[in-house]
Amino acid sequence: LDAGLSGRQIARLCGWHPSKTSRLENAHAVPTDADIRAWCAACRAEDRSADLIAASRSADSMYVEWKRMHRSGLRGIQESYLPLYQRTRGFRIYCSNVMPGVLQTPEYAAALFEVIADFHGVGDRTAPEAAN
């Protein structure tokens, strides 16, 4: 946007098919380091390529970690937070669409886990047992 170029112009300057530019713009494809360098060169922003490459690598590693954590379902993730929850003496919580955990009934928590499991596409739909 800052360079004032359209997707088709960037594709032409980079020697790409316009659909590649569209896939990159809409996050349907992960850019390679070479893609980022070419895009930056087309936009005359070569000085930004190193930071963008680092950010891309960081985002990719976070996504891989997120997928690894969810591979075995939600139970393990929730149980991993239990020691922190037990040590916590004060909560400052704001979420406009979810009841804070300390106020949730077992039925509410089970229904919430069902929605979260559907969203993440994980098979483990069993909410962890309530900690007393």
XYZ file of N, CA, C and O in Angstrom, residues 39-103:
260
model
N 9.387 -9.026 -3.016
C 8.273 -8.104 -2.762
C 8.832 -6.768 -2.266
O 8.406 -5.703 -2.730
N 9.765 -6.832 -1.326
C 10.363 -5.598 -0.796
C 11.098 -4.831 -1.897
O 11.007 -3.601 -1.960
N 11.807 -5.540 -2.760
C 12.515 -4.878 -3.864
C 11.518 -4.214 -4.803
O 11.738 -3.076 -5.247
N 10.407 -4.890 -5.098
C 9.396 -4.321 -5.980
C 8.799 -3.044 -5.391
O 8.455 -2.110 -6.118
N 8.723 -3.006 -4.076
C 8.147 -1.842 -3.390
C 9.203 -0.806 -2.995
O 8.883 0.178 -2.323
N 10.447 -1.048 -3.397
C 11.567 -0.179 -3.032
C 11.679 -0.035 -1.513
O 11.846 1.068 -0.974
N 11.553 -1.171 -0.842
C 11.639 -1.189 0.621
C 12.573 -2.308 1.073
O 12.277 -3.053 2.006
N 13.716 -2.419 0.395
C 14.672 -3.481 0.704
C 15.110 -3.458 2.161
O 15.417 -4.494 2.744
N 15.126 -2.274 2.766
C 15.564 -2.147 4.155
C 14.612 -2.834 5.138
O 14.969 -3.073 6.284
N 13.419 -3.182 4.699
C 12.445 -3.837 5.584
C 12.476 -5.362 5.470
O 11.844 -6.055 6.256
N 13.198 -5.893 4.494
C 13.125 -7.335 4.235
C 13.633 -8.180 5.408
O 13.019 -9.192 5.740
N 14.722 -7.788 6.040
C 15.259 -8.596 7.153
C 14.250 -8.707 8.290
O 14.038 -9.799 8.839
N 13.610 -7.597 8.659
C 12.608 -7.624 9.730
C 11.396 -8.459 9.336
O 10.840 -9.202 10.152
N 10.973 -8.343 8.080
C 9.814 -9.110 7.627
C 10.114 -10.607 7.564
O 9.260 -11.431 7.901
N 11.321 -10.951 7.160
C 11.721 -12.366 7.142
C 11.727 -12.923 8.571
O 11.220 -14.013 8.833
N 12.278 -12.160 9.504
C 12.303 -12.596 10.905
C 10.887 -12.757 11.444
O 10.582 -13.742 12.135
N 10.004 -11.819 11.129
C 8.619 -11.909 11.591
C 7.914 -13.115 10.978
O 7.146 -13.814 11.654
N 8.174 -13.377 9.708
C 7.569 -14.530 9.041
C 8.028 -15.833 9.683
O 7.221 -16.730 9.935
N 9.305 -15.938 9.957
C 9.824 -17.151 10.603
C 9.245 -17.324 11.996
O 8.923 -18.430 12.415
N 9.122 -16.230 12.726
C 8.561 -16.284 14.074
C 7.102 -16.736 14.028
O 6.688 -17.595 14.813
N 6.318 -16.187 13.110
C 4.917 -16.579 12.982
C 4.801 -18.044 12.609
O 3.949 -18.768 13.140
N 5.671 -18.506 11.717
C 5.638 -19.902 11.302
C 5.943 -20.820 12.475
O 5.260 -21.832 12.677
N 6.933 -20.490 13.291
C 7.271 -21.349 14.429
C 6.163 -21.331 15.480
O 5.899 -22.354 16.111
N 5.485 -20.188 15.669
C 4.367 -20.140 16.609
C 3.220 -21.021 16.138
O 2.592 -21.709 16.930
N 2.949 -21.018 14.836
C 1.877 -21.840 14.292
C 2.197 -23.324 14.474
O 1.343 -24.108 14.891
N 3.442 -23.708 14.197
C 3.848 -25.101 14.367
C 3.701 -25.505 15.828
O 3.188 -26.577 16.143
N 4.118 -24.652 16.751
C 3.993 -24.934 18.177
C 2.523 -25.059 18.569
O 2.140 -25.956 19.314
N 1.674 -24.184 18.070
C 0.246 -24.214 18.374
C -0.364 -25.530 17.888
O -1.111 -26.173 18.610
N -0.010 -25.948 16.663
C -0.531 -27.213 16.124
C -0.034 -28.399 16.959
O -0.777 -29.332 17.223
N 1.234 -28.380 17.387
C 1.785 -29.453 18.198
C 1.053 -29.546 19.535
O 0.715 -30.632 20.001
N 0.781 -28.406 20.151
C 0.084 -28.399 21.434
C -1.320 -28.971 21.321
O -1.810 -29.612 22.239
N -1.999 -28.739 20.206
C -3.379 -29.181 20.054
C -3.504 -30.586 19.474
O -4.596 -31.114 19.387
N -2.393 -31.185 19.084
C -2.428 -32.498 18.442
C -3.117 -33.536 19.314
O -3.857 -34.377 18.840
N -2.873 -33.503 20.622
C -3.425 -34.523 21.512
C -4.708 -34.067 22.201
O -5.193 -34.728 23.109
N -5.265 -32.958 21.787
C -6.521 -32.497 22.365
C -6.333 -31.348 23.337
O -5.234 -30.846 23.542
N -7.417 -30.958 23.948
C -7.420 -29.782 24.823
C -7.104 -30.098 26.281
O -6.680 -29.219 27.018
N -7.312 -31.330 26.702
C -7.127 -31.682 28.116
C -5.717 -31.339 28.609
O -5.544 -30.690 29.641
N -4.702 -31.761 27.901
C -3.332 -31.525 28.341
C -2.986 -30.053 28.452
O -2.292 -29.637 29.383
N -3.476 -29.270 27.512
C -3.211 -27.825 27.542
C -3.840 -27.205 28.780
O -3.207 -26.429 29.499
N -5.107 -27.561 29.027
C -5.787 -27.007 30.192
C -5.113 -27.456 31.487
O -4.923 -26.665 32.398
N -4.742 -28.724 31.562
C -4.109 -29.227 32.775
C -2.732 -28.609 33.004
O -2.291 -28.487 34.142
N -2.060 -28.189 31.934
C -0.747 -27.560 32.090
C -0.843 -26.216 32.812
O 0.133 -25.755 33.401
N -2.018 -25.584 32.781
C -2.201 -24.296 33.447
C -2.624 -24.441 34.908
O -2.666 -23.455 35.645
N -2.947 -25.646 35.335
C -3.449 -25.859 36.687
C -2.491 -25.370 37.776
O -2.924 -24.662 38.698
N -1.181 -25.670 37.732
C -0.290 -25.162 38.780
C -0.276 -23.629 38.866
O -0.290 -23.066 39.961
N -0.291 -22.967 37.722
C -0.328 -21.505 37.726
C -1.628 -21.013 38.345
O -1.637 -20.100 39.174
N -2.733 -21.631 37.974
C -4.038 -21.269 38.523
C -4.052 -21.443 40.041
O -4.524 -20.572 40.774
N -3.478 -22.543 40.519
C -3.483 -22.814 41.960
C -2.603 -21.831 42.730
O -2.887 -21.519 43.889
N -1.540 -21.319 42.103
C -0.647 -20.349 42.767
C -1.182 -18.927 42.719
O -0.730 -18.059 43.453
N -2.127 -18.654 41.829
C -2.605 -17.292 41.619
C -3.486 -16.841 42.780
O -4.384 -17.549 43.203
N -3.215 -15.653 43.278
C -3.976 -15.106 44.401
C -4.928 -13.996 43.972
O -5.837 -13.641 44.696
N -4.726 -13.431 42.808
C -5.611 -12.372 42.329
C -5.767 -12.474 40.822
O -4.819 -12.791 40.115
N -6.976 -12.242 40.351
C -7.260 -12.313 38.925
C -7.711 -10.948 38.422
O -8.480 -10.262 39.099
N -7.262 -10.584 37.258
C -7.779 -9.414 36.549
C -8.179 -9.929 35.180
O -7.331 -10.221 34.347
N -9.461 -10.068 34.989
C -9.964 -10.744 33.797
C -10.958 -9.853 33.070
O -11.808 -9.224 33.684
N -10.819 -9.831 31.748
C -11.851 -9.233 30.914
C -11.960 -10.043 29.638
O -10.983 -10.272 28.942
N -13.124 -10.516 29.379
C -13.433 -11.187 28.117
C -14.900 -10.913 27.869
O -15.750 -11.277 28.680
N -15.183 -10.261 26.764
C -16.551 -9.823 26.521
C -17.512 -10.951 26.178
O -18.722 -10.758 26.243
N -16.991 -12.131 25.832
C -17.917 -13.176 25.395
C -17.761 -14.508 26.116
O -18.393 -15.478 25.728
N -16.928 -14.573 27.168
C -16.766 -15.812 27.924
C -16.764 -15.474 29.414
O -16.078 -14.553 29.854
N -17.503 -16.266 30.178
C -17.552 -16.103 31.627
C -16.179 -16.455 32.213
O -15.587 -17.455 31.808
N -15.636 -15.656 33.155
C -14.351 -16.005 33.768
C -14.406 -17.399 34.395
O -15.439 -17.822 34.932
N -13.299 -18.119 34.322
C -13.233 -19.504 34.776
C -13.719 -19.734 36.190
O -14.389 -20.732 36.463
N -13.392 -18.826 37.102
C -13.788 -19.032 38.499
C -15.301 -18.936 38.685
O -15.816 -19.373 39.711
N -16.016 -18.401 37.709
C -17.467 -18.279 37.795
C -18.207 -19.308 36.946
O -19.431 -19.361 36.969
